[in-house]
mmCIF file of C-alpha atoms and ligand atoms in Angstrom:
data_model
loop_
_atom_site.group_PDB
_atom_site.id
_atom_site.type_symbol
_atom_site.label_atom_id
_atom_site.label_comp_id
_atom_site.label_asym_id
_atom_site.label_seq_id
_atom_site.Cartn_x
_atom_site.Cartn_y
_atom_site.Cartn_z
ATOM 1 C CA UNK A 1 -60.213 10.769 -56.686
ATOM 2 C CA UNK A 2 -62.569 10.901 -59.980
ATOM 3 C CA UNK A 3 -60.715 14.042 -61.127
ATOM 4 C CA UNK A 4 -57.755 12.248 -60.307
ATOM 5 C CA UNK A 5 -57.991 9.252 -62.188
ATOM 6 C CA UNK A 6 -59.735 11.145 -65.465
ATOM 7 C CA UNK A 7 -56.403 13.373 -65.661
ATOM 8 C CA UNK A 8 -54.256 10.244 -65.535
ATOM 9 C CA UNK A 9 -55.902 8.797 -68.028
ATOM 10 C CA UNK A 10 -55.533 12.246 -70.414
ATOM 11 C CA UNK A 11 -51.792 11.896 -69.860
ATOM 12 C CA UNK A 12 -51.877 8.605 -71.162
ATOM 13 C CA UNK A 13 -54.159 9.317 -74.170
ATOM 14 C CA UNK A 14 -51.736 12.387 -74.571
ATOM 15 C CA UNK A 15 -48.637 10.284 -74.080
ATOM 16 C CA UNK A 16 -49.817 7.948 -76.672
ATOM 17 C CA UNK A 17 -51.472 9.826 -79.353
ATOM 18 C CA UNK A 18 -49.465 8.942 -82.836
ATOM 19 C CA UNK A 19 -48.860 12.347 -83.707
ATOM 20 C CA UNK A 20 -47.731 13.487 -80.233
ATOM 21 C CA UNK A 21 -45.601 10.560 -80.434
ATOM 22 C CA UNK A 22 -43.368 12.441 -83.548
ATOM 23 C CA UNK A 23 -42.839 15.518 -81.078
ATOM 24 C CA UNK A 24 -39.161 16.484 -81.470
ATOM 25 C CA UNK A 25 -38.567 15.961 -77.310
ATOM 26 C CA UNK A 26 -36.774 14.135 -75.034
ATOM 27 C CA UNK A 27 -37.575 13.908 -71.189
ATOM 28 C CA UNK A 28 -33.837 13.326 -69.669
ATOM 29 C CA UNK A 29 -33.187 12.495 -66.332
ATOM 30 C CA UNK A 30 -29.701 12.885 -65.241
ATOM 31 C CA UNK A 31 -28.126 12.682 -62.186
ATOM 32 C CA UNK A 32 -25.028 13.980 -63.792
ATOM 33 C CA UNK A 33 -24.680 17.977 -63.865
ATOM 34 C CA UNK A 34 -21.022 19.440 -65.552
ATOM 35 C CA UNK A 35 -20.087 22.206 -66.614
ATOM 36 C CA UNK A 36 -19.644 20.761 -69.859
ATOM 37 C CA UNK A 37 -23.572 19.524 -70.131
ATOM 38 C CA UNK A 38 -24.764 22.668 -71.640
ATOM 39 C CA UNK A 39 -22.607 22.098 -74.733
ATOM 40 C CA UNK A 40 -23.368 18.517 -74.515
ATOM 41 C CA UNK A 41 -26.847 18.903 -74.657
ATOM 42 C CA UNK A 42 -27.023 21.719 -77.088
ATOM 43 C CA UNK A 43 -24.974 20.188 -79.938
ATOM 44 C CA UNK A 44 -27.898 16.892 -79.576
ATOM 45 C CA UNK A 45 -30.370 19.511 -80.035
ATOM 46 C CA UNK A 46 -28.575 21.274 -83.054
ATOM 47 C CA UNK A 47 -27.807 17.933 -84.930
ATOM 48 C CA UNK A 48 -31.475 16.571 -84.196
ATOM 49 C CA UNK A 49 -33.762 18.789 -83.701
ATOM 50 C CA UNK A 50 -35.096 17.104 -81.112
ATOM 51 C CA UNK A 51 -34.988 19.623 -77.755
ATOM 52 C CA UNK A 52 -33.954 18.077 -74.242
ATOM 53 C CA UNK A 53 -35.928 18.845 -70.908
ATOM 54 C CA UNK A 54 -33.246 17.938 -68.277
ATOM 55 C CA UNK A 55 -34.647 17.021 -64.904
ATOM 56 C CA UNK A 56 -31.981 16.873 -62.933
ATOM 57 C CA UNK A 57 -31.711 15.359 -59.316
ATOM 58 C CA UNK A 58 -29.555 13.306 -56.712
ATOM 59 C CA UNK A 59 -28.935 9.678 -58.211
ATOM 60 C CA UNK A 60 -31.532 8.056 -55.638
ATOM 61 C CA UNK A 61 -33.461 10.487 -55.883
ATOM 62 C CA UNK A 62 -34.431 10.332 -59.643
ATOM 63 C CA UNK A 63 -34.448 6.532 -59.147
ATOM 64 C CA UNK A 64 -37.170 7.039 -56.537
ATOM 65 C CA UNK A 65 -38.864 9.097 -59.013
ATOM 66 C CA UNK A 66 -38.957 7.087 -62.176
ATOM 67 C CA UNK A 67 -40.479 4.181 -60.113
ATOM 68 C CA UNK A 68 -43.040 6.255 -58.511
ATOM 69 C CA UNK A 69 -44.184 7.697 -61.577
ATOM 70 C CA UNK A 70 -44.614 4.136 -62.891
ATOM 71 C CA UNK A 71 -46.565 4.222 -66.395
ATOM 72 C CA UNK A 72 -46.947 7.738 -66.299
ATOM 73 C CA UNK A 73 -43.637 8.821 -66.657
ATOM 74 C CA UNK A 74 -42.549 11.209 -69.019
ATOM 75 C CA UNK A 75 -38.799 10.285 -68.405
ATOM 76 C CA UNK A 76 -37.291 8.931 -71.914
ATOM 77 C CA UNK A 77 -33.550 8.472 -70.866
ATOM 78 C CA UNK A 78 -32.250 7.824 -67.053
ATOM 79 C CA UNK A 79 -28.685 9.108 -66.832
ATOM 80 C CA UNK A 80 -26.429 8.371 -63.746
ATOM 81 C CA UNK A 81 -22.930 7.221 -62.136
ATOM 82 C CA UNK A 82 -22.288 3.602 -60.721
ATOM 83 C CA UNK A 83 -22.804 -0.098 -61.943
ATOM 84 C CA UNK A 84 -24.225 -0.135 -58.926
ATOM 85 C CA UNK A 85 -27.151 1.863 -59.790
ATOM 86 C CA UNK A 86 -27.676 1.393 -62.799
ATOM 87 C CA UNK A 87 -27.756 -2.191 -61.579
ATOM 88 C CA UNK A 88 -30.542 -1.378 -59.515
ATOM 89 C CA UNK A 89 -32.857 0.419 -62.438
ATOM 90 C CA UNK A 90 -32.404 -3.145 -64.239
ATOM 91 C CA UNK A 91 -33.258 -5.144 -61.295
ATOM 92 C CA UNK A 92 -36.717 -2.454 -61.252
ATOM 93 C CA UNK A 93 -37.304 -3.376 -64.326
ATOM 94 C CA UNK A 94 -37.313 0.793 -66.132
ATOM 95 C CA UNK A 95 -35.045 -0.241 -68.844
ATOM 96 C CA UNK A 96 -36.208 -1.491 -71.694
ATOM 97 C CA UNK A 97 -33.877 -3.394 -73.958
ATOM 98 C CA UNK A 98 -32.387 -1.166 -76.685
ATOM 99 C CA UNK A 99 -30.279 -2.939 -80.305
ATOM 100 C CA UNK A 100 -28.433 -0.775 -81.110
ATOM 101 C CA UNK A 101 -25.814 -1.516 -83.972
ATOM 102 C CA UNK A 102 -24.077 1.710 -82.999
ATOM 103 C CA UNK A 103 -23.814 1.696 -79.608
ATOM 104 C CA UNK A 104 -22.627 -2.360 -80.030
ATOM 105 C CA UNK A 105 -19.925 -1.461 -82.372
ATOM 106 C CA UNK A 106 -18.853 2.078 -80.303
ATOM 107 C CA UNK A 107 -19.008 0.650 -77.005
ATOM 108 C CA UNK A 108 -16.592 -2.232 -75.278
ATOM 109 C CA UNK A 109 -18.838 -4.918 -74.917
ATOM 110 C CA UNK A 110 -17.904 -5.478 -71.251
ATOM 111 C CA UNK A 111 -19.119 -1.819 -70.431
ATOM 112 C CA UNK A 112 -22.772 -2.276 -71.810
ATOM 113 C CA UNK A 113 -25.452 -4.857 -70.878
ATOM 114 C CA UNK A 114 -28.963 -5.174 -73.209
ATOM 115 C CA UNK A 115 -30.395 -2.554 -71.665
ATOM 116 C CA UNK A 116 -28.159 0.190 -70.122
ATOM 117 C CA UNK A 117 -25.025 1.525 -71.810
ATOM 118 C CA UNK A 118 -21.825 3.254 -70.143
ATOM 119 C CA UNK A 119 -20.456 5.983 -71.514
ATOM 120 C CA UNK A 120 -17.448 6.835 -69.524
ATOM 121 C CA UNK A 121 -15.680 5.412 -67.133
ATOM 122 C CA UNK A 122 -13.275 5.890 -63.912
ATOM 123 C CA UNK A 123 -11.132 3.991 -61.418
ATOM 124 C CA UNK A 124 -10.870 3.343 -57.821
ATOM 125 C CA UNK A 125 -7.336 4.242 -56.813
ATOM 126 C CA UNK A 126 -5.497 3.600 -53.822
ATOM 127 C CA UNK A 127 -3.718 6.807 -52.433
ATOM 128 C CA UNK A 128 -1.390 7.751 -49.792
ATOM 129 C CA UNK A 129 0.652 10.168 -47.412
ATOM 130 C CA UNK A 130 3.920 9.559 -48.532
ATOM 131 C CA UNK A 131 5.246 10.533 -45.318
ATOM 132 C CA UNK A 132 3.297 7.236 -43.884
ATOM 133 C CA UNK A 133 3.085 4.830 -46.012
ATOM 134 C CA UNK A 134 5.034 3.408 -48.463
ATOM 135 C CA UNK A 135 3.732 2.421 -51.897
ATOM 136 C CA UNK A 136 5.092 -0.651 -52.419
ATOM 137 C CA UNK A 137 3.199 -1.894 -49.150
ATOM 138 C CA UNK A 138 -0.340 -0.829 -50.869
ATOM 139 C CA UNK A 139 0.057 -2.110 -54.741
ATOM 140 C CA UNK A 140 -3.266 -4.232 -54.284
ATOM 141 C CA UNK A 141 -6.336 -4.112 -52.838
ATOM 142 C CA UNK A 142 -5.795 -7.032 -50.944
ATOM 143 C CA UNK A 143 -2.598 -5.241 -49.208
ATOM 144 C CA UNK A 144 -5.299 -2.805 -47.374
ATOM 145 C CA UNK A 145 -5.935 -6.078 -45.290
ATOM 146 C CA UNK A 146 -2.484 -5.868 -44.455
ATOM 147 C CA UNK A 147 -1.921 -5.471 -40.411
ATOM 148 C CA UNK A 148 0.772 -2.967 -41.508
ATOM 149 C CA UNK A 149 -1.818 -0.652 -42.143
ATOM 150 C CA UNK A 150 -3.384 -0.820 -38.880
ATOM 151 C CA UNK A 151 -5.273 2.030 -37.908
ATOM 152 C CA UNK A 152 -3.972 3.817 -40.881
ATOM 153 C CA UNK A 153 -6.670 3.320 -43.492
ATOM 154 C CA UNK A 154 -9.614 5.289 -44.413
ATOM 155 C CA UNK A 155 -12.948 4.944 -46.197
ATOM 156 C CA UNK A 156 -16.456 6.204 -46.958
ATOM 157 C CA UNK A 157 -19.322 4.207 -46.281
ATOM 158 C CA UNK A 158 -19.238 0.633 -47.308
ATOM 159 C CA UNK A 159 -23.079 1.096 -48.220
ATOM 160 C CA UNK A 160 -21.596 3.488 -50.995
ATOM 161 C CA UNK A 161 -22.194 2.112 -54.363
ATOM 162 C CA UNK A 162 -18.841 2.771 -55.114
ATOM 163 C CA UNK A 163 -17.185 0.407 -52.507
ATOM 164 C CA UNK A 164 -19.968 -1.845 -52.890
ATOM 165 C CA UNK A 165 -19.066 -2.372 -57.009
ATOM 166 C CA UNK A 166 -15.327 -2.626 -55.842
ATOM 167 C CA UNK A 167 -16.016 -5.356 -53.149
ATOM 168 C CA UNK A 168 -18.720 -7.082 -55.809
ATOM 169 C CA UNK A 169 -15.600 -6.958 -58.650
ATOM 170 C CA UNK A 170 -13.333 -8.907 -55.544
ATOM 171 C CA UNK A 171 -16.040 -11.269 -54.901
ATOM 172 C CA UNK A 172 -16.302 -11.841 -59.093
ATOM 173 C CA UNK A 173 -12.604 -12.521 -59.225
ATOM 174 C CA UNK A 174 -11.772 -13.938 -56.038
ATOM 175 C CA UNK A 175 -14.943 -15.810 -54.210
ATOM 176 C CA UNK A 176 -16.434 -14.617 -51.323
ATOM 177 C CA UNK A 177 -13.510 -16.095 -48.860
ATOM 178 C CA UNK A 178 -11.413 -13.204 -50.148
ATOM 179 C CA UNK A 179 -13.391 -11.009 -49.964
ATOM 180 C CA UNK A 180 -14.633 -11.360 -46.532
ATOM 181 C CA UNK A 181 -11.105 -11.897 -45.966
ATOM 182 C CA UNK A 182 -10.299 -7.963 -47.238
ATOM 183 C CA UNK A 183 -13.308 -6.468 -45.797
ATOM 184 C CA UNK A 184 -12.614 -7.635 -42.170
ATOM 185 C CA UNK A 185 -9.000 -6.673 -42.876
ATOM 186 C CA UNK A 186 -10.190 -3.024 -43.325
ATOM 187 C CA UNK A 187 -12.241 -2.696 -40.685
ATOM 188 C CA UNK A 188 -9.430 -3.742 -38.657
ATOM 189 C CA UNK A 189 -7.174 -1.259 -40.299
ATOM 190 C CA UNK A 190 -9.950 1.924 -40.177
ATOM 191 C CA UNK A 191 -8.273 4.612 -38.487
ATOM 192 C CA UNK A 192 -11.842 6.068 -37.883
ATOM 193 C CA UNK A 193 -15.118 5.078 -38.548
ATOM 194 C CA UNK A 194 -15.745 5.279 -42.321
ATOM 195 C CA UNK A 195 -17.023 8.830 -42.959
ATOM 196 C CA UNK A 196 -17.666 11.945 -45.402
ATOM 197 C CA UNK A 197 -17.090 11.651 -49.499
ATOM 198 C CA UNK A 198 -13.501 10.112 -51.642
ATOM 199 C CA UNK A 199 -12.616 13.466 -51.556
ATOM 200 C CA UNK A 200 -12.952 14.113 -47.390
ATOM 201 C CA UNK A 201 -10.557 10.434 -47.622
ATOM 202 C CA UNK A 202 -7.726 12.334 -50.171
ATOM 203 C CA UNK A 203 -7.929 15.605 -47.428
ATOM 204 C CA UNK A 204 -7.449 13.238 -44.263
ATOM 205 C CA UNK A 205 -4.694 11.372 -45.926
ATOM 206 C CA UNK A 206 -2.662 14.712 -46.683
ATOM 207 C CA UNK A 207 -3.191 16.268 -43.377
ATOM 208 C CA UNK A 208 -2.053 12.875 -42.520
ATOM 209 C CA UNK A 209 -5.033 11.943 -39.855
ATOM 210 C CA UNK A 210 -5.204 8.364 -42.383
ATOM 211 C CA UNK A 211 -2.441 6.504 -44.378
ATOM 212 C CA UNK A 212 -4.079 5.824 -46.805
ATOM 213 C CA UNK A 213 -7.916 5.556 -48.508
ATOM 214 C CA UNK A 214 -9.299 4.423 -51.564
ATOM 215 C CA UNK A 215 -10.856 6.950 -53.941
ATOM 216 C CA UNK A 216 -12.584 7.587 -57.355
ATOM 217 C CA UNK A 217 -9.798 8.924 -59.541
ATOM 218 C CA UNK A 218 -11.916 12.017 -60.973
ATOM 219 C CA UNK A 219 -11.765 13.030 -56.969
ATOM 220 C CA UNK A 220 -7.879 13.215 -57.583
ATOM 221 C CA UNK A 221 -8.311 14.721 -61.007
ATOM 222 C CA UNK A 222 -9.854 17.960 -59.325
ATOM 223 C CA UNK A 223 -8.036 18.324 -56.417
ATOM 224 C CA UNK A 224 -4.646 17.973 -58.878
ATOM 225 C CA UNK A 225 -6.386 20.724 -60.936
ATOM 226 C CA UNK A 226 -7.831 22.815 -58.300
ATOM 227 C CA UNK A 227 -6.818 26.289 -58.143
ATOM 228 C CA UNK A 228 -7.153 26.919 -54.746
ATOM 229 C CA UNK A 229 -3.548 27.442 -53.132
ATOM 230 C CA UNK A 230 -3.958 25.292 -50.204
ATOM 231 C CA UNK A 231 -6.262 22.309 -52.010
ATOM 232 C CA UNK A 232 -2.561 22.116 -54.175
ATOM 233 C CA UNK A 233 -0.603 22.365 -50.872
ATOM 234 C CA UNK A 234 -2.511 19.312 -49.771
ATOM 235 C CA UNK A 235 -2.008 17.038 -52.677
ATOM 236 C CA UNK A 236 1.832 17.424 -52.666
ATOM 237 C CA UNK A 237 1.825 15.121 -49.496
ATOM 238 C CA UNK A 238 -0.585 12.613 -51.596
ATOM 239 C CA UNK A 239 0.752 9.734 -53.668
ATOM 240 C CA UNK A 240 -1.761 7.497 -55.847
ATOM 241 C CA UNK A 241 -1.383 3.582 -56.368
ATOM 242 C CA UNK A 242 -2.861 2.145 -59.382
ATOM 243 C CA UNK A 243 -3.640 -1.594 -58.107
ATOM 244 C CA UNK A 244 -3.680 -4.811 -58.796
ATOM 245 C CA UNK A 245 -1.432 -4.204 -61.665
ATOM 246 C CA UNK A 246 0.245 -7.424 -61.935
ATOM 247 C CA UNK A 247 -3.223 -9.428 -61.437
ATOM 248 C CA UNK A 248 -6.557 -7.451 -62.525
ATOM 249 C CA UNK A 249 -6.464 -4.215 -63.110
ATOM 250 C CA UNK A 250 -7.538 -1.631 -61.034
ATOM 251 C CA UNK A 251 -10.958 -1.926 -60.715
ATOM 252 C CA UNK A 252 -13.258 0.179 -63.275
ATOM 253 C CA UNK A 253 -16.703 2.038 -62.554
ATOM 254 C CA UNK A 254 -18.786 3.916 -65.051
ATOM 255 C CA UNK A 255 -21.934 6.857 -65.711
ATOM 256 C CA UNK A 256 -24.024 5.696 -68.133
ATOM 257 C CA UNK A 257 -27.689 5.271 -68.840
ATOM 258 C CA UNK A 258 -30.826 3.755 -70.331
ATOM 259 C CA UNK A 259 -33.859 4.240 -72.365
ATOM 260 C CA UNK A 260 -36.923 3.824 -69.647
ATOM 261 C CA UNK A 261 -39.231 1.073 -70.285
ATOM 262 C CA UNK A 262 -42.195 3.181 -70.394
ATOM 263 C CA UNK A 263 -40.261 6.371 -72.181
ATOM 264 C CA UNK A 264 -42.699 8.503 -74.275
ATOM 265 C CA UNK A 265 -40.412 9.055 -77.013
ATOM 266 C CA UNK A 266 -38.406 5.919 -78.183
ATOM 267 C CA UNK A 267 -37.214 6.771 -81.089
ATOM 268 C CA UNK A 268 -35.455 10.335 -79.573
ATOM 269 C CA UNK A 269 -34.460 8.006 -76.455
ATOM 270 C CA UNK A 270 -32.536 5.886 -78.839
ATOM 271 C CA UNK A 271 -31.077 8.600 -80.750
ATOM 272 C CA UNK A 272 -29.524 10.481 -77.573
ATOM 273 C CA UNK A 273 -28.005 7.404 -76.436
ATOM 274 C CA UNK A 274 -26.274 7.059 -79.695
ATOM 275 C CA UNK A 275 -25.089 10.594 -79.577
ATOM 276 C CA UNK A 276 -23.442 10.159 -76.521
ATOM 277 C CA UNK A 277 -21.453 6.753 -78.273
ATOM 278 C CA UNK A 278 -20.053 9.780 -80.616
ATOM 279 C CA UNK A 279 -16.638 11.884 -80.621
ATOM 280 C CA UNK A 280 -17.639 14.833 -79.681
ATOM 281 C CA UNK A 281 -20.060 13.751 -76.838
ATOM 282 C CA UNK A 282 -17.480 11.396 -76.017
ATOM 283 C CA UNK A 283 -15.223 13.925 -75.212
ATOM 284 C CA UNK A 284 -17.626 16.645 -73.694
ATOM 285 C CA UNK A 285 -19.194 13.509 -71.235
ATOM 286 C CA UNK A 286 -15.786 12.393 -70.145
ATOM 287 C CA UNK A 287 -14.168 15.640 -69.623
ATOM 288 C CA UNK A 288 -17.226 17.211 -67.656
ATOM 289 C CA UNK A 289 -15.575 14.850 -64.777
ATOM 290 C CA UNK A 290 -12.525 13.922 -64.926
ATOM 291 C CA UNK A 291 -13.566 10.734 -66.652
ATOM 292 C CA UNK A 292 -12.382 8.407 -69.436
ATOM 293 C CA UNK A 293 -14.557 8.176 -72.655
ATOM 294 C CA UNK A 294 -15.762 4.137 -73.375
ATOM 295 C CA UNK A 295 -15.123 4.703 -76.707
ATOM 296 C CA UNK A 296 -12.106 3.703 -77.851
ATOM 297 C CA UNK A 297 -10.938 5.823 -80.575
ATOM 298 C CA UNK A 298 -11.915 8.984 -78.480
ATOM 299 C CA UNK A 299 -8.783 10.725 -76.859
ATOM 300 C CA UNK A 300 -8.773 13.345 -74.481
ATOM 301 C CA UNK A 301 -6.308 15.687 -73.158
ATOM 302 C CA UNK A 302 -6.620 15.429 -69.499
ATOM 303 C CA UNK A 303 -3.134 16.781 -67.167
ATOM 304 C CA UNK A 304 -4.353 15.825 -63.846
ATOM 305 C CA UNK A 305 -5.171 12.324 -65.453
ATOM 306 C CA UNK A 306 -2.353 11.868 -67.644
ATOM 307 C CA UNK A 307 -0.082 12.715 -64.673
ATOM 308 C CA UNK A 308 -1.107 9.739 -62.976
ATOM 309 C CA UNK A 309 -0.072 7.169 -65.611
ATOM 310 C CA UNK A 310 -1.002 5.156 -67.608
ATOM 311 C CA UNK A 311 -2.443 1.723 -65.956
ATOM 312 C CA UNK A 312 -4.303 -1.366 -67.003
ATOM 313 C CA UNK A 313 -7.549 -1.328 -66.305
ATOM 314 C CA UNK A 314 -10.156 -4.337 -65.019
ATOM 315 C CA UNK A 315 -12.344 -5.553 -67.881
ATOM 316 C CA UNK A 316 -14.743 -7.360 -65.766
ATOM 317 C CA UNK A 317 -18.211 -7.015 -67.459
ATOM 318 C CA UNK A 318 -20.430 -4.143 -65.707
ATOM 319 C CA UNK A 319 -22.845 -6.562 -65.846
ATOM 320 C CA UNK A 320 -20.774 -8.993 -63.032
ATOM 321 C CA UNK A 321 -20.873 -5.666 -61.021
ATOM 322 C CA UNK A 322 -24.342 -5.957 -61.013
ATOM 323 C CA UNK A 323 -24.536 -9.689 -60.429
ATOM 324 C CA UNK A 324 -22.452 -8.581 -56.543
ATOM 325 C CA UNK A 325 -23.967 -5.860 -55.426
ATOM 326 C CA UNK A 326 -26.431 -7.509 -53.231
ATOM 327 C CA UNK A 327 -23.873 -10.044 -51.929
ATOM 328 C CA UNK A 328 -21.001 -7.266 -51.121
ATOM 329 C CA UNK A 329 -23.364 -5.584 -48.950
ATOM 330 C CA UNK A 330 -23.883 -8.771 -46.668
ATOM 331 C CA UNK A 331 -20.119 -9.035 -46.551
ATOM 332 C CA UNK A 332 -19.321 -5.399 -45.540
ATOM 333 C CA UNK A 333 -22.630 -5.760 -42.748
ATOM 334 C CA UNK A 334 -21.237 -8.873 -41.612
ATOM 335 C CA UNK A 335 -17.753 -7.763 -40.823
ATOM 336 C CA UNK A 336 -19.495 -4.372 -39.403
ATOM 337 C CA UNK A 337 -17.824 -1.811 -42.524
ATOM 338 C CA UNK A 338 -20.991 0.358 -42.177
HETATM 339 FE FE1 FE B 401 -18.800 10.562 -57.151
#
């Protein structure tokens, strides 16, 4: 235990020694891993300097990890996907605030909070087996309530973050009533018992075992682009719904991140996260999957996403995401969406 304690305390005095402190580093932990990251990360290191150790992991996972490392950890930046769980770091308390003229004037403020930042974004889509359904009986979220749908709809868990940030956006525009209201609707309409990933939903819907599912669109993005004869077969039979597009908006999620709290190297931290606020990071974060860049004035050329339309998208602050989570959950347990 001595030994123990005596080489935590040379981290720390390592950690915080001024000149250690200048070290051209930066301790990332991502839970997002693209093809496109290499580039990503290299051009930081190129413009900088500063050189990136990536440890990458499962979302929860790193989450887990940041907390149990507690004062001692070397993580600088905490990359990851979902309001949901970025949310959650907050509510931990590993972020620490981060001013940022940059990143205010780059970034919508609805998609940023004080101290976490998105930096792309994607939609949860309705979509359908033409064959079964038609579209203009599923133009809102609130239709999937509909008894026409009965046993037709399917979903993943509803203890996902992602269909917990759509049900906390519901409860943010509509109350609780509603929302209860929707969930026990689609638990009445499940065609199965909610099971397997968005992109297990979009196969089921083609081979037309459901009706219709709700889905992350970068999950349709790459089965559109997929090269794989029969994944192409498949989406033929698939139609996609942009929702509540006379109310709303369909509803918006995000990946972004945050500078940790107790992050050995602020003033890299803060310089990555304004990198990825830039063009070309912009465009390298986004298309790595299937996403949309936050920034504005960033376009990219995305087929499989440009096919589907163009759409208005929810605005609700990320932070009102966050505000729901906790309350979405005891509306999906107490209509039994497990
Ligand atoms: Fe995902």
């Amino acid at each position: 235990m001595k030994s123990m304690s005596a080489l935590v305390a040379a981290t720390i005095a390592v950690l915080s020694h001024p000149a250690l402190a200048q070290e051209k580093i930066l301790n990332l932990y991502s839970a997002r891993h693209y093809q496109t990251d290499e580039a990503l990360y290299a051009n930081f290191t190129q413009q900088t300097g500063i050189k990136i150790n990536r440890i990458e992991g499962k979302e929860d996972e790193l989450l887990e990890r940041i907390k149990n490392e507690g004062a001692n950890s070397p993580a600088d930046v905490f990359l990851t996907v979902d309001a949901a769980r970025l949310a959650k770091a907050h509510e931990l308390g590993l972020f620490a605030p981060v001013a940022s003229k940059l990143l205010e004037s780059r970034i919508p403020a609805h998609l940023r909070t004080e101290d976490w930042f998105s930096f792309s974004t994607r939609a949860r889509v309705i979509v359908y087996n033409k064959a079964a359904v038609k579209p203009e009986d599923i133009q809102n979220y609130a239709d999937l309530a509909n008894p026409k749908l009965k046993g037709k709809f399917c979903s993943r868990s509803g203890s996902h973050p992602y269909n917990l940030s759509l049900m906390a956006s519901i409860i943010a525009h509509q109350g609780e009533v509603k929302a209860e209201e929707l969930a026990r609707g689609m638990v009445t309409n499940f065609a199965r018992a909610p099971k397997g990933g968005d992109t297990d939903q979009i196969k089921a819907v083609a081979a037309g075992e459901c009706g219709v599912a709700i889905s992350n669109t970068y999950y349709v993005a790459r089965l559109l682009r997929s090269t794989k004869p029969e994944e192409q077969k498949l989406m033929e039979q698939v139609g996609v719904v942009w929702p509540d597009q006379s109310s709303n908006g369909a509803h918006i999620n995000v990946s972004g991140g945050g500078m940790l709290k107790t992050a050995p190297h602020k003033d890299a931290a803060v310089k990555f996260l304004e990198y990825l606020a830039s063009d070309k990071a912009q465009t390298y974060f986004a298309d790595g999957n299937n996403e949309w860049p936050v920034v504005a004035s960033v376009k990219i050329a995305n087929p499989a996403l440009d096919s589907l339309g163009k759409f208005k998208a929810d605005k609700l602050p990320v932070k009102n995401l966050a505000m729901y989570q906790a309350k979405a959950q005891i509306i999906f347990d107490r209509v039994g969406f497990k």
